[in-house]
Amino acid sequence: MPTETVYGLAADATSGVAVAKIFEVKKRPRFNPLIAHVSSLEMARAYGVFDAVSTRLAEHFWPGPLTLVVNKSSGSNIHDLVSAGLDTIAIRCPGGSARQMIEAFGRPLAAPSANLSGKVSATTARHVAIEFAGEDILVLDGGACNVGIESTIARVMDGKIKVLRTGSVTEKQLAEYSGLPVETEETGAEIRAPGMLTSHYAPHSNVIVNCNAALAGAAILDFGNQKISGDYQFQSYRDLSPNGDLREAAVNLYSYLRELDELGRDDICVAAIPMEGLGIAINDRLARAAAPRSRLTDNMAIAPISEKIIDATTSGEGE
Ligand code: TXA
Ligand code: MG
């Protein structure tokens, strides 16, 4: 399903069989907890305990790119696989066609990002169809996602807001609407969002960040028309935002990484991106894409686009 952040691989959050299928299709190596997507705060309250601050944040940012981690409510019938046995649950209300679908369904949908585990997230229906070619899934086409990176994950805890994953809702906004101090968990510190493995969002090419000169033969991912020195070829050069707009850069990030990765070069060299606002989340994802990892052996061939894409924009407001 399309959401404003990235595409999600969705299934009924109350069905163990359906949720298990998500882990199987995504090839998640272990049962890492999923986000339960709801259509309203009212629906969310049936599954999680919302204190005054979490309520205020949900009222302000939902529908939208903020996931709140709250204690599970006692009567919750969300399957234990969704929260991987934790006594907390991550809940988000997405906008657009996803929200309409959940509302019509009447139950939450569990959905991780619609990419194979550890790989680059998908921001178009075509990315999803390529990633899961051959799997028995239906792809709802809602067009390109208009935020482009995953939701901010936050938890109200001990009189503070802890940001477990950075995203387009910034520390500053969270502080403004909660009135509480905000802390972002250090990468590699005690991992509170268990999915925040250091190596993540990894293309097949090596990713090198903060470059001011590209390696020979490398594809180049620029930002703000810095034109870092390198072998320029039209096909192996992308600029996330020639005008230096971080929102535009976030929207293009995963598409451009995928396009450059399809060229099969050894390296993708990325120009420096400012560490401010959305740039913090973009740099976080790039650092994970660049983190050392065991060499990937699966050769992700570009399979024909699945014929199972359904256009969600013709049957509702879409995104
Ligand atoms: O924008 C998004 O959040 C997208 C769209 C589809 O909604 N979803 C997404 O899901 O990014 P996923 O599974 O790729 O990332 C969810 C993250 C994981 O890092 C997971 O460990 C963390 O949320 N998480 C889930 N439940 C949690 C919990 N109870 N406490 C802490 N972290 C949790
Ligand atoms: Mg993911």
Tab-separated table of N, CA, C and O and ligand atoms in Angstrom, residues 26 28 112-113 115 121 150 165 200-201, ligand 2:
chain	number	residue	atom	x	y	z
A	26	LYS	N	9.203	-10.683	3.108
A	26	LYS	CA	10.219	-9.643	3.260
A	26	LYS	C	11.594	-10.229	3.583
A	26	LYS	O	12.605	-9.553	3.507
A	28	ARG	N	12.648	-11.070	6.525
A	28	ARG	CA	13.216	-10.500	7.749
A	28	ARG	C	13.882	-11.640	8.489
A	28	ARG	O	13.261	-12.671	8.734
A	112	PRO	N	5.568	-3.251	7.414
A	112	PRO	CA	6.924	-2.723	7.349
A	112	PRO	C	7.097	-2.074	5.978
A	112	PRO	O	6.193	-2.163	5.129
A	113	SER	N	8.201	-1.404	5.760
A	113	SER	CA	8.459	-0.857	4.431
A	113	SER	C	8.508	-2.008	3.417
A	113	SER	O	8.970	-3.102	3.731
A	115	ASN	N	10.164	-3.504	1.123
A	115	ASN	CA	11.436	-3.838	0.487
A	115	ASN	C	11.938	-5.114	1.142
A	115	ASN	O	11.545	-5.429	2.265
A	121	SER	N	14.364	1.114	0.653
A	121	SER	CA	12.899	1.197	0.714
A	121	SER	C	12.307	1.583	-0.642
A	121	SER	O	13.007	2.112	-1.502
A	150	GLU	N	11.085	7.035	5.688
A	150	GLU	CA	10.202	6.450	6.683
A	150	GLU	C	9.851	7.443	7.794
A	150	GLU	O	10.592	8.370	8.072
A	165	ARG	N	13.772	6.851	15.705
A	165	ARG	CA	14.204	6.910	14.297
A	165	ARG	C	13.884	8.319	13.805
A	165	ARG	O	12.765	8.785	13.997
A	200	HIS	N	21.748	-1.006	6.786
A	200	HIS	CA	20.337	-1.040	6.410
A	200	HIS	C	20.220	-0.227	5.143
A	200	HIS	O	21.128	0.497	4.790
A	201	TYR	N	19.111	-0.308	4.483
A	201	TYR	CA	18.883	0.492	3.277
A	201	TYR	C	20.028	0.297	2.285
A	201	TYR	O	20.499	1.258	1.667
B	2	MG	MG	12.238	-0.666	6.684
